[in-house]
Amino acid sequence: MPKKVLVLEDESSIRGFIVINLTRAGYEVIEAESGEEALELLGRHTDVRVALLDIMLPGIDGFEVCRRIRATNTSIGIIMLTARSQEMDKVTGLMTGADDYVTKPFSPAELTARVDALFRRAGGAVAASGENSGEISQPPFLLNTRNRTLEKNGTRVKLTQVEYSIMKMFMENPGKALSREEILDLVWGRDYFGELKIVDVNIRRLRLKIEDDAQNPIYITTIWGFGYKWGF
């Protein structure tokens, strides 16, 4: 099966740089100049596993494209392309449903490593169907490791692949305090280039989905100055 990636970037020079390097790395790249075009292409190319979305675009911006993708697709991996000075854009992108971000300017090695890591995880929704076939039950939660889904009190919780990986990690380590560094290694991999803040933002987003009150979490609790614990 082709390794398909969508690249949404309106600056042709940057888009060309990304396309060349991902093609060299073995990916089939679908190119888009606008958010509207990206959404139309994703509707036609349903086998795209990873999307790289620039934020500043003519028409609808990268945040809105991310929201619209996530409204119907939780399995695709999404990486936001952000400028170095736009610190809030990183957080906003993750909170709208992105899995990762790459800060411009970036090296070919960094970009490829990020896409590789996310492609492996996004592909896991299909590839991992035969491994660990079973369930982890910790009421009110039921994690199905066969079809990579989570239920709370019998109701499906829509998770991205990163969120699923975080939940699986927590439910396999009930009551254990996990440092941010451990979580980064377990979920994103030891070769991940990014920053620890991605752990905090993803957990904030996950709490909004699973906690009764995200401001007063009882399932994912914070160990101040260290990390997090699954509160069972």
mmCIF file of C-alpha atoms in Angstrom:
data_model
loop_
_atom_site.group_PDB
_atom_site.id
_atom_site.type_symbol
_atom_site.label_atom_id
_atom_site.label_comp_id
_atom_site.label_asym_id
_atom_site.label_seq_id
_atom_site.Cartn_x
_atom_site.Cartn_y
_atom_site.Cartn_z
ATOM 1 C CA MET A 1 0.000 0.000 0.000
ATOM 2 C CA PRO A 2 1.425 3.445 -0.936
ATOM 3 C CA LYS A 3 2.612 5.653 1.914
ATOM 4 C CA LYS A 4 0.485 8.714 1.178
ATOM 5 C CA VAL A 5 1.036 12.104 2.798
ATOM 6 C CA LEU A 6 -0.857 15.358 2.169
ATOM 7 C CA VAL A 7 1.149 18.593 2.257
ATOM 8 C CA LEU A 8 -0.846 21.830 2.628
ATOM 9 C CA GLU A 9 1.460 24.825 2.138
ATOM 10 C CA ASP A 10 0.725 27.928 0.049
ATOM 11 C CA GLU A 11 4.377 28.960 -0.432
ATOM 12 C CA SER A 12 5.572 26.964 -3.427
ATOM 13 C CA SER A 13 9.264 27.026 -2.424
ATOM 14 C CA ILE A 14 8.565 25.558 1.033
ATOM 15 C CA ARG A 15 6.081 23.058 -0.381
ATOM 16 C CA GLY A 16 8.616 21.974 -3.006
ATOM 17 C CA PHE A 17 11.275 21.474 -0.306
ATOM 18 C CA ILE A 18 8.905 19.300 1.719
ATOM 19 C CA VAL A 19 7.734 17.300 -1.304
ATOM 20 C CA ILE A 20 11.268 16.549 -2.501
ATOM 21 C CA ASN A 21 12.421 15.305 0.891
ATOM 22 C CA LEU A 22 9.335 13.201 1.622
ATOM 23 C CA THR A 23 9.474 11.694 -1.879
ATOM 24 C CA ARG A 24 13.135 10.773 -1.296
ATOM 25 C CA ALA A 25 12.038 9.115 1.955
ATOM 26 C CA GLY A 26 9.608 6.892 0.044
ATOM 27 C CA TYR A 27 6.322 8.787 0.454
ATOM 28 C CA GLU A 28 3.727 9.538 -2.196
ATOM 29 C CA VAL A 29 2.891 13.213 -1.679
ATOM 30 C CA ILE A 30 -0.422 14.917 -2.438
ATOM 31 C CA GLU A 31 0.002 18.714 -2.711
ATOM 32 C CA ALA A 32 -2.477 21.464 -1.800
ATOM 33 C CA GLU A 33 -2.146 25.261 -1.867
ATOM 34 C CA SER A 34 -5.295 26.128 0.084
ATOM 35 C CA GLY A 35 -7.373 24.684 2.886
ATOM 36 C CA GLU A 36 -10.318 24.201 0.574
ATOM 37 C CA GLU A 37 -8.178 22.245 -1.889
ATOM 38 C CA ALA A 38 -6.714 20.117 0.912
ATOM 39 C CA LEU A 39 -10.157 19.095 2.173
ATOM 40 C CA GLU A 40 -11.294 18.276 -1.365
ATOM 41 C CA LEU A 41 -8.189 16.140 -1.984
ATOM 42 C CA LEU A 42 -8.617 14.289 1.307
ATOM 43 C CA GLY A 43 -12.163 13.458 0.258
ATOM 44 C CA ARG A 44 -10.770 11.788 -2.867
ATOM 45 C CA HIS A 45 -7.623 10.254 -1.388
ATOM 46 C CA THR A 46 -9.061 8.397 1.602
ATOM 47 C CA ASP A 47 -5.857 6.382 2.054
ATOM 48 C CA VAL A 48 -3.778 9.423 3.124
ATOM 49 C CA ARG A 49 -2.325 8.553 6.535
ATOM 50 C CA VAL A 50 -0.549 11.802 7.495
ATOM 51 C CA ALA A 51 -1.343 15.461 6.718
ATOM 52 C CA LEU A 52 1.064 18.394 7.114
ATOM 53 C CA LEU A 53 -0.902 21.629 7.514
ATOM 54 C CA ASP A 54 0.516 25.135 7.320
ATOM 55 C CA ILE A 55 -1.343 27.589 9.559
ATOM 56 C CA MET A 56 -1.291 30.887 7.657
ATOM 57 C CA LEU A 57 -3.225 30.327 4.441
ATOM 58 C CA PRO A 58 -5.488 32.184 2.035
ATOM 59 C CA GLY A 59 -9.122 31.315 2.747
ATOM 60 C CA ILE A 60 -9.627 28.946 5.660
ATOM 61 C CA ASP A 61 -6.535 28.564 7.830
ATOM 62 C CA GLY A 62 -4.734 25.440 9.007
ATOM 63 C CA PHE A 63 -6.553 25.394 12.351
ATOM 64 C CA GLU A 64 -9.939 25.226 10.634
ATOM 65 C CA VAL A 65 -8.713 22.549 8.230
ATOM 66 C CA CYS A 66 -7.539 20.531 11.243
ATOM 67 C CA ARG A 67 -10.922 20.930 12.973
ATOM 68 C CA ARG A 68 -12.810 19.824 9.878
ATOM 69 C CA ILE A 69 -10.589 16.784 9.382
ATOM 70 C CA ARG A 70 -10.965 15.761 13.016
ATOM 71 C CA ALA A 71 -14.754 16.100 12.844
ATOM 72 C CA THR A 72 -14.849 13.003 10.630
ATOM 73 C CA ASN A 73 -11.430 11.346 10.887
ATOM 74 C CA THR A 74 -9.603 10.476 14.099
ATOM 75 C CA SER A 75 -7.126 8.023 12.568
ATOM 76 C CA ILE A 76 -5.162 10.318 10.241
ATOM 77 C CA GLY A 77 -1.982 11.815 11.686
ATOM 78 C CA ILE A 78 -1.810 15.630 11.591
ATOM 79 C CA ILE A 79 1.330 17.778 11.854
ATOM 80 C CA MET A 80 1.033 21.581 11.986
ATOM 81 C CA LEU A 81 3.726 23.738 10.364
ATOM 82 C CA THR A 82 4.372 26.732 12.641
ATOM 83 C CA ALA A 83 6.664 29.760 12.657
ATOM 84 C CA ARG A 84 9.276 29.986 15.396
ATOM 85 C CA SER A 85 7.697 33.102 16.939
ATOM 86 C CA GLN A 86 4.159 31.686 17.064
ATOM 87 C CA GLU A 87 4.269 29.882 20.404
ATOM 88 C CA MET A 88 0.493 30.026 20.891
ATOM 89 C CA ASP A 89 -0.017 28.501 17.449
ATOM 90 C CA LYS A 90 1.625 25.299 18.667
ATOM 91 C CA VAL A 91 -0.769 24.961 21.584
ATOM 92 C CA THR A 92 -3.782 26.003 19.511
ATOM 93 C CA GLY A 93 -2.908 23.487 16.800
ATOM 94 C CA LEU A 94 -2.637 20.639 19.293
ATOM 95 C CA MET A 95 -5.868 21.615 21.029
ATOM 96 C CA THR A 96 -7.751 21.614 17.704
ATOM 97 C CA GLY A 97 -6.713 18.008 17.119
ATOM 98 C CA ALA A 98 -3.183 17.982 15.680
ATOM 99 C CA ASP A 99 -0.787 15.277 16.837
ATOM 100 C CA ASP A 100 2.456 17.197 16.442
ATOM 101 C CA TYR A 101 4.008 20.391 15.098
ATOM 102 C CA VAL A 102 7.190 21.256 13.223
ATOM 103 C CA THR A 103 8.721 24.711 13.636
ATOM 104 C CA LYS A 104 10.029 26.553 10.561
ATOM 105 C CA PRO A 105 12.785 26.479 9.488
ATOM 106 C CA PHE A 106 13.222 22.725 9.864
ATOM 107 C CA SER A 107 15.793 20.248 8.566
ATOM 108 C CA PRO A 108 14.915 17.425 6.155
ATOM 109 C CA ALA A 109 15.966 14.886 8.807
ATOM 110 C CA GLU A 110 13.655 16.380 11.449
ATOM 111 C CA LEU A 111 10.699 16.571 9.079
ATOM 112 C CA THR A 112 11.132 13.003 7.857
ATOM 113 C CA ALA A 113 11.555 11.645 11.386
ATOM 114 C CA ARG A 114 8.326 13.340 12.524
ATOM 115 C CA VAL A 115 6.370 12.029 9.537
ATOM 116 C CA ASP A 116 7.868 8.528 9.948
ATOM 117 C CA ALA A 117 6.863 8.382 13.623
ATOM 118 C CA LEU A 118 3.339 9.588 12.970
ATOM 119 C CA PHE A 119 2.905 7.356 9.925
ATOM 120 C CA ARG A 120 3.810 4.305 12.010
ATOM 121 C CA ARG A 121 1.239 5.272 14.632
ATOM 122 C CA ALA A 122 -1.500 6.241 12.164
ATOM 123 C CA GLY A 123 -0.865 3.063 10.202
ATOM 124 C CA GLY A 124 -1.224 1.147 13.459
ATOM 125 C CA ALA A 125 -4.984 1.639 13.327
ATOM 126 C CA VAL A 126 -4.913 -0.895 10.509
ATOM 127 C CA ALA A 127 -1.689 -2.789 11.043
ATOM 128 C CA ALA A 128 -2.106 -3.514 14.740
ATOM 129 C CA SER A 129 -5.492 -5.160 14.393
ATOM 130 C CA GLY A 130 -4.027 -8.581 15.029
ATOM 131 C CA GLU A 131 -1.824 -7.778 17.996
ATOM 132 C CA ASN A 132 -2.779 -7.670 21.654
ATOM 133 C CA SER A 133 -6.312 -8.667 20.692
ATOM 134 C CA GLY A 134 -8.208 -8.139 23.896
ATOM 135 C CA GLU A 135 -9.539 -5.576 26.307
ATOM 136 C CA ILE A 136 -8.384 -3.587 29.300
ATOM 137 C CA SER A 137 -11.288 -2.991 31.664
ATOM 138 C CA GLN A 138 -10.974 -0.337 34.363
ATOM 139 C CA PRO A 139 -14.523 0.875 35.039
ATOM 140 C CA PRO A 140 -15.931 3.166 33.840
ATOM 141 C CA PHE A 141 -13.425 2.704 30.993
ATOM 142 C CA LEU A 142 -13.038 -0.165 28.535
ATOM 143 C CA LEU A 143 -10.104 -0.069 26.129
ATOM 144 C CA ASN A 144 -10.364 -2.447 23.182
ATOM 145 C CA THR A 145 -6.832 -3.147 21.943
ATOM 146 C CA ARG A 146 -8.108 -5.056 18.923
ATOM 147 C CA ASN A 147 -9.944 -2.169 17.267
ATOM 148 C CA ARG A 148 -8.134 0.584 19.236
ATOM 149 C CA THR A 149 -11.232 2.149 20.785
ATOM 150 C CA LEU A 150 -12.190 3.507 24.203
ATOM 151 C CA GLU A 151 -15.582 3.445 25.894
ATOM 152 C CA LYS A 152 -16.664 5.270 29.042
ATOM 153 C CA ASN A 153 -19.805 3.891 30.671
ATOM 154 C CA GLY A 154 -20.534 2.078 27.413
ATOM 155 C CA THR A 155 -20.273 5.204 25.242
ATOM 156 C CA ARG A 156 -17.529 5.480 22.623
ATOM 157 C CA VAL A 157 -14.986 8.243 23.174
ATOM 158 C CA LYS A 158 -13.527 9.538 19.906
ATOM 159 C CA LEU A 159 -9.728 9.485 20.204
ATOM 160 C CA THR A 160 -6.920 10.349 17.838
ATOM 161 C CA GLN A 161 -4.187 7.728 17.488
ATOM 162 C CA VAL A 162 -1.920 9.702 19.835
ATOM 163 C CA GLU A 163 -4.706 9.969 22.420
ATOM 164 C CA TYR A 164 -5.334 6.232 22.124
ATOM 165 C CA SER A 165 -1.611 5.563 22.692
ATOM 166 C CA ILE A 166 -1.632 7.766 25.803
ATOM 167 C CA MET A 167 -4.716 5.997 27.201
ATOM 168 C CA LYS A 168 -3.214 2.574 26.534
ATOM 169 C CA MET A 169 0.001 3.601 28.280
ATOM 170 C CA PHE A 170 -1.909 4.870 31.314
ATOM 171 C CA MET A 171 -4.238 1.873 31.555
ATOM 172 C CA GLU A 172 -1.278 -0.511 31.331
ATOM 173 C CA ASN A 173 0.362 1.371 34.234
ATOM 174 C CA PRO A 174 -2.451 2.063 36.736
ATOM 175 C CA GLY A 175 -1.339 4.010 39.795
ATOM 176 C CA LYS A 176 2.191 4.527 38.484
ATOM 177 C CA ALA A 177 3.631 8.040 38.401
ATOM 178 C CA LEU A 178 5.063 8.600 34.919
ATOM 179 C CA SER A 179 7.427 11.467 34.180
ATOM 180 C CA ARG A 180 6.892 13.645 31.122
ATOM 181 C CA GLU A 181 10.107 12.208 29.683
ATOM 182 C CA GLU A 182 8.826 8.633 30.131
ATOM 183 C CA ILE A 183 5.514 9.512 28.486
ATOM 184 C CA LEU A 184 7.326 11.161 25.578
ATOM 185 C CA ASP A 185 9.476 8.051 25.067
ATOM 186 C CA LEU A 186 6.576 5.600 25.419
ATOM 187 C CA VAL A 187 4.129 7.444 23.165
ATOM 188 C CA TRP A 188 6.231 9.451 20.700
ATOM 189 C CA GLY A 189 9.365 7.274 20.701
ATOM 190 C CA ARG A 190 12.926 7.757 21.876
ATOM 191 C CA ASP A 191 13.974 9.373 18.599
ATOM 192 C CA TYR A 192 11.343 12.129 18.871
ATOM 193 C CA PHE A 193 12.774 15.598 18.168
ATOM 194 C CA GLY A 194 10.137 17.660 19.951
ATOM 195 C CA GLU A 195 9.507 19.392 23.233
ATOM 196 C CA LEU A 196 7.968 18.178 26.499
ATOM 197 C CA LYS A 197 5.075 20.632 26.188
ATOM 198 C CA ILE A 198 3.484 18.309 23.617
ATOM 199 C CA VAL A 199 2.817 15.867 26.491
ATOM 200 C CA ASP A 200 1.033 18.513 28.578
ATOM 201 C CA VAL A 201 -1.120 19.787 25.722
ATOM 202 C CA ASN A 202 -2.179 16.305 24.595
ATOM 203 C CA ILE A 203 -3.111 15.366 28.149
ATOM 204 C CA ARG A 204 -5.087 18.599 28.502
ATOM 205 C CA ARG A 205 -6.968 17.676 25.323
ATOM 206 C CA LEU A 206 -7.501 14.100 26.509
ATOM 207 C CA ARG A 207 -8.892 15.294 29.848
ATOM 208 C CA LEU A 208 -11.534 17.293 27.983
ATOM 209 C CA LYS A 209 -12.731 14.022 26.460
ATOM 210 C CA ILE A 210 -12.614 11.603 29.402
ATOM 211 C CA GLU A 211 -12.955 13.567 32.633
ATOM 212 C CA ASP A 212 -16.318 14.509 34.168
ATOM 213 C CA ASP A 213 -14.752 17.898 34.973
ATOM 214 C CA ALA A 214 -11.527 18.629 33.087
ATOM 215 C CA GLN A 215 -10.688 21.430 35.554
ATOM 216 C CA ASN A 216 -10.744 18.930 38.426
ATOM 217 C CA PRO A 217 -9.454 15.692 36.908
ATOM 218 C CA ILE A 218 -9.793 12.452 38.847
ATOM 219 C CA TYR A 219 -8.563 9.942 36.259
ATOM 220 C CA ILE A 220 -5.401 11.601 34.926
ATOM 221 C CA THR A 221 -3.871 13.383 37.901
ATOM 222 C CA THR A 222 -0.882 15.718 37.843
ATOM 223 C CA ILE A 223 2.249 14.954 39.838
ATOM 224 C CA TRP A 224 3.562 18.486 40.169
ATOM 225 C CA GLY A 225 7.095 18.997 38.906
ATOM 226 C CA PHE A 226 7.235 15.433 37.612
ATOM 227 C CA GLY A 227 4.460 14.185 35.350
ATOM 228 C CA TYR A 228 1.127 12.349 35.512
ATOM 229 C CA LYS A 229 -0.586 9.337 37.029
ATOM 230 C CA TRP A 230 -3.583 7.290 35.944
ATOM 231 C CA GLY A 231 -5.693 7.643 39.065
ATOM 232 C CA PHE A 232 -6.714 4.064 39.776
#
